[in-house]
Amino acid sequence: MNIILIGFMGSGKSSISRLLSQKLSKTLIDMDDEVVKLSGRKNIKEIFEHDGEVKFRELEVEVAKNLRETNNSVIATGGGVVVNRIIIDYLKQSGVIIYFKTSFETIKKRLGNPKDRPLFNDFILAKKLYDFRQPLYQEYAELIVDTDHKNKDQIAEEILKQIKGKM
Ligand code: S3P
């Protein structure tokens, strides 16, 4: 059984996945890292610049497909996995999907002006993306955790409580 974290950029998926994997003695998998490995590029920015977003999404599909073989892991996804139904279908086959619900204000504060997130260069466009994706995260989530005004430990504890009955 895997725990799969979805949510917008800056919602805390990566940092909480680290904490959860330690607390539950599960393997930590970051989909963005797997995509970079598969691409042969240095980082995500380089994939977007040289190969384009479409190629990036293709690589995400490939990674999600391979993850069906994975067990006993906490998987932090990239914020855009919900735009590809097939990725969600693959992920659903391998575990419970938890949505990190975070307001755009909080995300803006957490991320500032990130250099490594090609889709968060412009606040207006990022907000549009955020609004478009909210119903998708909501639809695909089996559990929802509100992350505003909570620290990492509080979020991790809340998840542990919520998944108790499901694992
Ligand atoms: C993206 C989110 C990023 C990364 C890529 C695209 C998105 O991951 O996959 O920059 O489309 O929202 P994080 O959510 O970990 O920042």
mmCIF file with all atom_site columns, C-alpha atoms and ligand atoms in Angstrom:
data_model
loop_
_atom_site.group_PDB
_atom_site.id
_atom_site.type_symbol
_atom_site.label_atom_id
_atom_site.label_alt_id
_atom_site.label_comp_id
_atom_site.label_asym_id
_atom_site.label_entity_id
_atom_site.label_seq_id
_atom_site.pdbx_PDB_ins_code
_atom_site.Cartn_x
_atom_site.Cartn_y
_atom_site.Cartn_z
_atom_site.occupancy
_atom_site.B_iso_or_equiv
_atom_site.pdbx_formal_charge
_atom_site.auth_seq_id
_atom_site.auth_comp_id
_atom_site.auth_asym_id
_atom_site.auth_atom_id
_atom_site.pdbx_PDB_model_num
ATOM   1   C CA . MET A 1 1   ? 0.000   0.000  0.000   1.00 0.00 ? 1   MET A CA 1
ATOM   2   C CA . ASN A 1 2   ? 1.346   3.433  -0.997  1.00 0.00 ? 2   ASN A CA 1
ATOM   3   C CA . ILE A 1 3   ? 0.435   6.893  0.226   1.00 0.00 ? 3   ILE A CA 1
ATOM   4   C CA . ILE A 1 4   ? 0.171   9.346  -2.640  1.00 0.00 ? 4   ILE A CA 1
ATOM   5   C CA . LEU A 1 5   ? 0.210   13.092 -2.022  1.00 0.00 ? 5   LEU A CA 1
ATOM   6   C CA . ILE A 1 6   ? -1.399  15.437 -4.530  1.00 0.00 ? 6   ILE A CA 1
ATOM   7   C CA . GLY A 1 7   ? -1.867  19.215 -4.441  1.00 0.00 ? 7   GLY A CA 1
ATOM   8   C CA . PHE A 1 8   ? -0.694  22.453 -5.996  1.00 0.00 ? 8   PHE A CA 1
ATOM   9   C CA . MET A 1 9   ? 2.965   23.558 -6.028  1.00 0.00 ? 9   MET A CA 1
ATOM   10  C CA . GLY A 1 10  ? 3.988   24.716 -2.571  1.00 0.00 ? 10  GLY A CA 1
ATOM   11  C CA . SER A 1 11  ? 1.292   22.787 -0.741  1.00 0.00 ? 11  SER A CA 1
ATOM   12  C CA . GLY A 1 12  ? 3.939   20.853 1.214   1.00 0.00 ? 12  GLY A CA 1
ATOM   13  C CA . LYS A 1 13  ? 3.878   17.488 -0.569  1.00 0.00 ? 13  LYS A CA 1
ATOM   14  C CA . SER A 1 14  ? 7.658   17.048 -0.667  1.00 0.00 ? 14  SER A CA 1
ATOM   15  C CA . SER A 1 15  ? 8.471   18.050 2.896   1.00 0.00 ? 15  SER A CA 1
ATOM   16  C CA . ILE A 1 16  ? 5.571   16.129 4.442   1.00 0.00 ? 16  ILE A CA 1
ATOM   17  C CA . SER A 1 17  ? 6.314   13.070 2.315   1.00 0.00 ? 17  SER A CA 1
ATOM   18  C CA . ARG A 1 18  ? 9.785   12.990 3.891   1.00 0.00 ? 18  ARG A CA 1
ATOM   19  C CA . LEU A 1 19  ? 8.297   13.162 7.371   1.00 0.00 ? 19  LEU A CA 1
ATOM   20  C CA . LEU A 1 20  ? 5.644   10.532 6.664   1.00 0.00 ? 20  LEU A CA 1
ATOM   21  C CA . SER A 1 21  ? 8.091   8.105  5.091   1.00 0.00 ? 21  SER A CA 1
ATOM   22  C CA . GLN A 1 22  ? 10.204  8.294  8.272   1.00 0.00 ? 22  GLN A CA 1
ATOM   23  C CA . LYS A 1 23  ? 7.262   7.938  10.632  1.00 0.00 ? 23  LYS A CA 1
ATOM   24  C CA . LEU A 1 24  ? 5.797   4.999  8.709   1.00 0.00 ? 24  LEU A CA 1
ATOM   25  C CA . SER A 1 25  ? 9.111   3.408  7.675   1.00 0.00 ? 25  SER A CA 1
ATOM   26  C CA . LYS A 1 26  ? 8.130   3.608  4.040   1.00 0.00 ? 26  LYS A CA 1
ATOM   27  C CA . THR A 1 27  ? 10.269  4.388  1.008   1.00 0.00 ? 27  THR A CA 1
ATOM   28  C CA . LEU A 1 28  ? 10.198  7.982  -0.183  1.00 0.00 ? 28  LEU A CA 1
ATOM   29  C CA . ILE A 1 29  ? 9.512   8.601  -3.864  1.00 0.00 ? 29  ILE A CA 1
ATOM   30  C CA . ASP A 1 30  ? 9.357   12.029 -5.454  1.00 0.00 ? 30  ASP A CA 1
ATOM   31  C CA . MET A 1 31  ? 7.798   11.912 -8.912  1.00 0.00 ? 31  MET A CA 1
ATOM   32  C CA . ASP A 1 32  ? 9.617   15.069 -10.014 1.00 0.00 ? 32  ASP A CA 1
ATOM   33  C CA . ASP A 1 33  ? 12.960  13.404 -9.207  1.00 0.00 ? 33  ASP A CA 1
ATOM   34  C CA . GLU A 1 34  ? 11.930  10.296 -11.135 1.00 0.00 ? 34  GLU A CA 1
ATOM   35  C CA . VAL A 1 35  ? 10.926  12.405 -14.139 1.00 0.00 ? 35  VAL A CA 1
ATOM   36  C CA . VAL A 1 36  ? 14.298  14.201 -14.084 1.00 0.00 ? 36  VAL A CA 1
ATOM   37  C CA . LYS A 1 37  ? 16.128  10.847 -13.922 1.00 0.00 ? 37  LYS A CA 1
ATOM   38  C CA . LEU A 1 38  ? 14.145  9.504  -16.861 1.00 0.00 ? 38  LEU A CA 1
ATOM   39  C CA . SER A 1 39  ? 14.688  12.663 -18.919 1.00 0.00 ? 39  SER A CA 1
ATOM   40  C CA . GLY A 1 40  ? 18.478  12.679 -18.713 1.00 0.00 ? 40  GLY A CA 1
ATOM   41  C CA . ARG A 1 41  ? 18.254  16.418 -17.970 1.00 0.00 ? 41  ARG A CA 1
ATOM   42  C CA . LYS A 1 42  ? 19.631  18.221 -14.918 1.00 0.00 ? 42  LYS A CA 1
ATOM   43  C CA . ASN A 1 43  ? 16.357  19.490 -13.519 1.00 0.00 ? 43  ASN A CA 1
ATOM   44  C CA . ILE A 1 44  ? 12.733  20.304 -14.316 1.00 0.00 ? 44  ILE A CA 1
ATOM   45  C CA . LYS A 1 45  ? 13.503  23.782 -15.558 1.00 0.00 ? 45  LYS A CA 1
ATOM   46  C CA . GLU A 1 46  ? 15.835  22.278 -18.161 1.00 0.00 ? 46  GLU A CA 1
ATOM   47  C CA . ILE A 1 47  ? 13.172  19.786 -19.300 1.00 0.00 ? 47  ILE A CA 1
ATOM   48  C CA . PHE A 1 48  ? 10.639  22.593 -19.785 1.00 0.00 ? 48  PHE A CA 1
ATOM   49  C CA . GLU A 1 49  ? 13.162  24.784 -21.612 1.00 0.00 ? 49  GLU A CA 1
ATOM   50  C CA . HIS A 1 50  ? 14.630  22.161 -23.922 1.00 0.00 ? 50  HIS A CA 1
ATOM   51  C CA . ASP A 1 51  ? 11.882  19.588 -24.391 1.00 0.00 ? 51  ASP A CA 1
ATOM   52  C CA . GLY A 1 52  ? 8.719   21.521 -23.504 1.00 0.00 ? 52  GLY A CA 1
ATOM   53  C CA . GLU A 1 53  ? 5.820   20.881 -21.147 1.00 0.00 ? 53  GLU A CA 1
ATOM   54  C CA . VAL A 1 54  ? 4.252   18.212 -23.364 1.00 0.00 ? 54  VAL A CA 1
ATOM   55  C CA . LYS A 1 55  ? 7.401   16.084 -23.098 1.00 0.00 ? 55  LYS A CA 1
ATOM   56  C CA . PHE A 1 56  ? 7.442   16.668 -19.348 1.00 0.00 ? 56  PHE A CA 1
ATOM   57  C CA . ARG A 1 57  ? 3.839   15.390 -19.085 1.00 0.00 ? 57  ARG A CA 1
ATOM   58  C CA . GLU A 1 58  ? 4.722   12.330 -21.188 1.00 0.00 ? 58  GLU A CA 1
ATOM   59  C CA . LEU A 1 59  ? 7.544   11.531 -18.798 1.00 0.00 ? 59  LEU A CA 1
ATOM   60  C CA . GLU A 1 60  ? 5.152   11.935 -15.849 1.00 0.00 ? 60  GLU A CA 1
ATOM   61  C CA . VAL A 1 61  ? 2.815   9.372  -17.426 1.00 0.00 ? 61  VAL A CA 1
ATOM   62  C CA . GLU A 1 62  ? 5.734   6.959  -17.847 1.00 0.00 ? 62  GLU A CA 1
ATOM   63  C CA . VAL A 1 63  ? 6.791   7.416  -14.226 1.00 0.00 ? 63  VAL A CA 1
ATOM   64  C CA . ALA A 1 64  ? 3.222   6.928  -12.945 1.00 0.00 ? 64  ALA A CA 1
ATOM   65  C CA . LYS A 1 65  ? 2.924   3.770  -15.025 1.00 0.00 ? 65  LYS A CA 1
ATOM   66  C CA . ASN A 1 66  ? 6.136   2.363  -13.546 1.00 0.00 ? 66  ASN A CA 1
ATOM   67  C CA . LEU A 1 67  ? 4.986   3.256  -10.039 1.00 0.00 ? 67  LEU A CA 1
ATOM   68  C CA . ARG A 1 68  ? 2.262   0.619  -10.263 1.00 0.00 ? 68  ARG A CA 1
ATOM   69  C CA . GLU A 1 69  ? 5.012   -1.862 -9.370  1.00 0.00 ? 69  GLU A CA 1
ATOM   70  C CA . THR A 1 70  ? 5.900   0.080  -6.217  1.00 0.00 ? 70  THR A CA 1
ATOM   71  C CA . ASN A 1 71  ? 4.896   -0.918 -2.738  1.00 0.00 ? 71  ASN A CA 1
ATOM   72  C CA . ASN A 1 72  ? 5.136   0.442  0.788   1.00 0.00 ? 72  ASN A CA 1
ATOM   73  C CA . SER A 1 73  ? 6.078   3.961  -0.323  1.00 0.00 ? 73  SER A CA 1
ATOM   74  C CA . VAL A 1 74  ? 5.105   7.553  0.218   1.00 0.00 ? 74  VAL A CA 1
ATOM   75  C CA . ILE A 1 75  ? 4.859   9.212  -3.192  1.00 0.00 ? 75  ILE A CA 1
ATOM   76  C CA . ALA A 1 76  ? 5.023   12.995 -3.599  1.00 0.00 ? 76  ALA A CA 1
ATOM   77  C CA . THR A 1 77  ? 3.547   13.893 -6.984  1.00 0.00 ? 77  THR A CA 1
ATOM   78  C CA . GLY A 1 78  ? 4.102   17.007 -9.099  1.00 0.00 ? 78  GLY A CA 1
ATOM   79  C CA . GLY A 1 79  ? 1.307   19.587 -8.877  1.00 0.00 ? 79  GLY A CA 1
ATOM   80  C CA . GLY A 1 80  ? 0.205   18.924 -12.456 1.00 0.00 ? 80  GLY A CA 1
ATOM   81  C CA . VAL A 1 81  ? -0.543  15.193 -12.293 1.00 0.00 ? 81  VAL A CA 1
ATOM   82  C CA . VAL A 1 82  ? -4.271  15.890 -12.132 1.00 0.00 ? 82  VAL A CA 1
ATOM   83  C CA . VAL A 1 83  ? -4.355  17.330 -15.640 1.00 0.00 ? 83  VAL A CA 1
ATOM   84  C CA . ASN A 1 84  ? -3.709  13.869 -17.014 1.00 0.00 ? 84  ASN A CA 1
ATOM   85  C CA . ARG A 1 85  ? -6.471  11.457 -16.113 1.00 0.00 ? 85  ARG A CA 1
ATOM   86  C CA . ILE A 1 86  ? -4.276  8.499  -17.022 1.00 0.00 ? 86  ILE A CA 1
ATOM   87  C CA . ILE A 1 87  ? -1.710  9.453  -14.370 1.00 0.00 ? 87  ILE A CA 1
ATOM   88  C CA . ILE A 1 88  ? -4.391  9.500  -11.697 1.00 0.00 ? 88  ILE A CA 1
ATOM   89  C CA . ASP A 1 89  ? -5.724  6.166  -12.895 1.00 0.00 ? 89  ASP A CA 1
ATOM   90  C CA . TYR A 1 90  ? -2.254  4.635  -12.594 1.00 0.00 ? 90  TYR A CA 1
ATOM   91  C CA . LEU A 1 91  ? -1.697  6.173  -9.162  1.00 0.00 ? 91  LEU A CA 1
ATOM   92  C CA . LYS A 1 92  ? -5.086  5.055  -7.887  1.00 0.00 ? 92  LYS A CA 1
ATOM   93  C CA . GLN A 1 93  ? -4.102  1.474  -8.622  1.00 0.00 ? 93  GLN A CA 1
ATOM   94  C CA . SER A 1 94  ? -1.249  1.655  -6.157  1.00 0.00 ? 94  SER A CA 1
ATOM   95  C CA . GLY A 1 95  ? -2.496  3.460  -3.091  1.00 0.00 ? 95  GLY A CA 1
ATOM   96  C CA . VAL A 1 96  ? -4.545  6.017  -1.244  1.00 0.00 ? 96  VAL A CA 1
ATOM   97  C CA . ILE A 1 97  ? -4.573  9.548  -2.667  1.00 0.00 ? 97  ILE A CA 1
ATOM   98  C CA . ILE A 1 98  ? -4.379  12.430 -0.204  1.00 0.00 ? 98  ILE A CA 1
ATOM   99  C CA . TYR A 1 99  ? -5.010  16.011 -1.312  1.00 0.00 ? 99  TYR A CA 1
ATOM   100 C CA . PHE A 1 100 ? -3.053  18.820 0.351   1.00 0.00 ? 100 PHE A CA 1
ATOM   101 C CA . LYS A 1 101 ? -5.525  21.655 0.263   1.00 0.00 ? 101 LYS A CA 1
ATOM   102 C CA . THR A 1 102 ? -3.778  25.011 0.556   1.00 0.00 ? 102 THR A CA 1
ATOM   103 C CA . SER A 1 103 ? -4.967  28.544 -0.168  1.00 0.00 ? 103 SER A CA 1
ATOM   104 C CA . PHE A 1 104 ? -3.267  30.464 -2.972  1.00 0.00 ? 104 PHE A CA 1
ATOM   105 C CA . GLU A 1 105 ? -2.204  33.124 -0.459  1.00 0.00 ? 105 GLU A CA 1
ATOM   106 C CA . THR A 1 106 ? -0.311  30.568 1.615   1.00 0.00 ? 106 THR A CA 1
ATOM   107 C CA . ILE A 1 107 ? 1.287   29.086 -1.494  1.00 0.00 ? 107 ILE A CA 1
ATOM   108 C CA . LYS A 1 108 ? 2.456   32.519 -2.635  1.00 0.00 ? 108 LYS A CA 1
ATOM   109 C CA . LYS A 1 109 ? 4.023   33.158 0.762   1.00 0.00 ? 109 LYS A CA 1
ATOM   110 C CA . ARG A 1 110 ? 5.728   29.761 0.825   1.00 0.00 ? 110 ARG A CA 1
ATOM   111 C CA . LEU A 1 111 ? 7.122   29.865 -2.707  1.00 0.00 ? 111 LEU A CA 1
ATOM   112 C CA . GLY A 1 112 ? 8.001   33.515 -3.210  1.00 0.00 ? 112 GLY A CA 1
ATOM   113 C CA . ASN A 1 113 ? 9.553   33.757 -6.669  1.00 0.00 ? 113 ASN A CA 1
ATOM   114 C CA . PRO A 1 114 ? 10.836  30.265 -7.298  1.00 0.00 ? 114 PRO A CA 1
ATOM   115 C CA . LYS A 1 115 ? 13.449  29.785 -10.012 1.00 0.00 ? 115 LYS A CA 1
ATOM   116 C CA . ASP A 1 116 ? 12.920  26.054 -10.262 1.00 0.00 ? 116 ASP A CA 1
ATOM   117 C CA . ARG A 1 117 ? 9.160   26.056 -10.961 1.00 0.00 ? 117 ARG A CA 1
ATOM   118 C CA . PRO A 1 118 ? 8.510   27.029 -14.580 1.00 0.00 ? 118 PRO A CA 1
ATOM   119 C CA . LEU A 1 119 ? 4.745   27.288 -14.016 1.00 0.00 ? 119 LEU A CA 1
ATOM   120 C CA . PHE A 1 120 ? 5.001   29.663 -11.075 1.00 0.00 ? 120 PHE A CA 1
ATOM   121 C CA . ASN A 1 121 ? 6.802   32.556 -12.748 1.00 0.00 ? 121 ASN A CA 1
ATOM   122 C CA . ASP A 1 122 ? 3.737   34.711 -13.076 1.00 0.00 ? 122 ASP A CA 1
ATOM   123 C CA . PHE A 1 123 ? 1.246   35.003 -10.188 1.00 0.00 ? 123 PHE A CA 1
ATOM   124 C CA . ILE A 1 124 ? -1.739  35.721 -12.432 1.00 0.00 ? 124 ILE A CA 1
ATOM   125 C CA . LEU A 1 125 ? -1.142  32.685 -14.619 1.00 0.00 ? 125 LEU A CA 1
ATOM   126 C CA . ALA A 1 126 ? -0.336  30.552 -11.588 1.00 0.00 ? 126 ALA A CA 1
ATOM   127 C CA . LYS A 1 127 ? -3.633  31.602 -9.960  1.00 0.00 ? 127 LYS A CA 1
ATOM   128 C CA . LYS A 1 128 ? -5.510  30.602 -13.120 1.00 0.00 ? 128 LYS A CA 1
ATOM   129 C CA . LEU A 1 129 ? -3.839  27.221 -13.049 1.00 0.00 ? 129 LEU A CA 1
ATOM   130 C CA . TYR A 1 130 ? -4.675  26.935 -9.353  1.00 0.00 ? 130 TYR A CA 1
ATOM   131 C CA . ASP A 1 131 ? -8.370  27.718 -9.928  1.00 0.00 ? 131 ASP A CA 1
ATOM   132 C CA . PHE A 1 132 ? -8.571  25.300 -12.834 1.00 0.00 ? 132 PHE A CA 1
ATOM   133 C CA . ARG A 1 133 ? -7.041  22.453 -10.851 1.00 0.00 ? 133 ARG A CA 1
ATOM   134 C CA . GLN A 1 134 ? -8.905  22.802 -7.546  1.00 0.00 ? 134 GLN A CA 1
ATOM   135 C CA . PRO A 1 135 ? -11.942 20.760 -8.588  1.00 0.00 ? 135 PRO A CA 1
ATOM   136 C CA . LEU A 1 136 ? -9.652  18.081 -10.042 1.00 0.00 ? 136 LEU A CA 1
ATOM   137 C CA . TYR A 1 137 ? -7.657  17.628 -6.823  1.00 0.00 ? 137 TYR A CA 1
ATOM   138 C CA . GLN A 1 138 ? -10.950 17.541 -4.974  1.00 0.00 ? 138 GLN A CA 1
ATOM   139 C CA . GLU A 1 139 ? -12.411 14.929 -7.305  1.00 0.00 ? 139 GLU A CA 1
ATOM   140 C CA . TYR A 1 140 ? -9.430  12.564 -7.217  1.00 0.00 ? 140 TYR A CA 1
ATOM   141 C CA . ALA A 1 141 ? -8.755  12.764 -3.475  1.00 0.00 ? 141 ALA A CA 1
ATOM   142 C CA . GLU A 1 142 ? -9.713  9.967  -1.158  1.00 0.00 ? 142 GLU A CA 1
ATOM   143 C CA . LEU A 1 143 ? -8.647  12.062 1.816   1.00 0.00 ? 143 LEU A CA 1
ATOM   144 C CA . ILE A 1 144 ? -8.275  15.829 2.114   1.00 0.00 ? 144 ILE A CA 1
ATOM   145 C CA . VAL A 1 145 ? -5.934  17.613 4.503   1.00 0.00 ? 145 VAL A CA 1
ATOM   146 C CA . ASP A 1 146 ? -6.157  21.355 4.973   1.00 0.00 ? 146 ASP A CA 1
ATOM   147 C CA . THR A 1 147 ? -2.574  22.602 5.304   1.00 0.00 ? 147 THR A CA 1
ATOM   148 C CA . ASP A 1 148 ? -3.130  26.324 5.946   1.00 0.00 ? 148 ASP A CA 1
ATOM   149 C CA . HIS A 1 149 ? -1.931  27.557 9.371   1.00 0.00 ? 149 HIS A CA 1
ATOM   150 C CA . LYS A 1 150 ? -0.476  24.174 10.327  1.00 0.00 ? 150 LYS A CA 1
ATOM   151 C CA . ASN A 1 151 ? 3.112   23.106 10.819  1.00 0.00 ? 151 ASN A CA 1
ATOM   152 C CA . LYS A 1 152 ? 4.642   19.995 9.282   1.00 0.00 ? 152 LYS A CA 1
ATOM   153 C CA . ASP A 1 153 ? 4.200   17.843 12.376  1.00 0.00 ? 153 ASP A CA 1
ATOM   154 C CA . GLN A 1 154 ? 0.530   18.781 12.713  1.00 0.00 ? 154 GLN A CA 1
ATOM   155 C CA . ILE A 1 155 ? -0.108  17.902 9.072   1.00 0.00 ? 155 ILE A CA 1
ATOM   156 C CA . ALA A 1 156 ? 1.737   14.585 9.345   1.00 0.00 ? 156 ALA A CA 1
ATOM   157 C CA . GLU A 1 157 ? -0.152  13.667 12.538  1.00 0.00 ? 157 GLU A CA 1
ATOM   158 C CA . GLU A 1 158 ? -3.482  14.490 10.917  1.00 0.00 ? 158 GLU A CA 1
ATOM   159 C CA . ILE A 1 159 ? -2.662  12.218 7.988   1.00 0.00 ? 159 ILE A CA 1
ATOM   160 C CA . LEU A 1 160 ? -1.561  9.383  10.247  1.00 0.00 ? 160 LEU A CA 1
ATOM   161 C CA . LYS A 1 161 ? -4.857  9.622  12.113  1.00 0.00 ? 161 LYS A CA 1
ATOM   162 C CA . GLN A 1 162 ? -6.878  9.692  8.901   1.00 0.00 ? 162 GLN A CA 1
ATOM   163 C CA . ILE A 1 163 ? -5.175  6.731  7.233   1.00 0.00 ? 163 ILE A CA 1
ATOM   164 C CA . LYS A 1 164 ? -5.240  4.497  10.293  1.00 0.00 ? 164 LYS A CA 1
ATOM   165 C CA . GLY A 1 165 ? -8.429  2.798  9.206   1.00 0.00 ? 165 GLY A CA 1
ATOM   166 C CA . LYS A 1 166 ? -7.313  2.518  5.585   1.00 0.00 ? 166 LYS A CA 1
ATOM   167 C CA . MET A 1 167 ? -3.906  0.831  5.913   1.00 0.00 ? 167 MET A CA 1
HETATM 168 C C1 . S3P B 2 .   ? 4.204   21.389 -11.782 1.00 0.00 ? 1   S3P B C1 1
HETATM 169 C C2 . S3P B 2 .   ? 4.604   21.205 -10.472 1.00 0.00 ? 1   S3P B C2 1
HETATM 170 C C3 . S3P B 2 .   ? 5.983   20.869 -10.086 1.00 0.00 ? 1   S3P B C3 1
HETATM 171 C C4 . S3P B 2 .   ? 6.692   20.152 -11.234 1.00 0.00 ? 1   S3P B C4 1
HETATM 172 C C5 . S3P B 2 .   ? 6.581   20.951 -12.496 1.00 0.00 ? 1   S3P B C5 1
HETATM 173 C C6 . S3P B 2 .   ? 5.137   21.183 -12.930 1.00 0.00 ? 1   S3P B C6 1
HETATM 174 C C7 . S3P B 2 .   ? 2.800   21.751 -12.073 1.00 0.00 ? 1   S3P B C7 1
HETATM 175 O O1 . S3P B 2 .   ? 5.991   20.024 -8.937  1.00 0.00 ? 1   S3P B O1 1
HETATM 176 O O2 . S3P B 2 .   ? 6.150   18.870 -11.421 1.00 0.00 ? 1   S3P B O2 1
HETATM 177 O O3 . S3P B 2 .   ? 7.249   22.171 -12.292 1.00 0.00 ? 1   S3P B O3 1
HETATM 178 O O4 . S3P B 2 .   ? 2.359   21.590 -13.222 1.00 0.00 ? 1   S3P B O4 1
HETATM 179 O O5 . S3P B 2 .   ? 2.106   22.171 -11.130 1.00 0.00 ? 1   S3P B O5 1
HETATM 180 P P1 . S3P B 2 .   ? 5.684   20.542 -7.434  1.00 0.00 ? 1   S3P B P1 1
HETATM 181 O O6 . S3P B 2 .   ? 4.201   20.495 -7.253  1.00 0.00 ? 1   S3P B O6 1
HETATM 182 O O7 . S3P B 2 .   ? 6.388   19.537 -6.577  1.00 0.00 ? 1   S3P B O7 1
HETATM 183 O O8 . S3P B 2 .   ? 6.230   21.902 -7.312  1.00 0.00 ? 1   S3P B O8 1
#
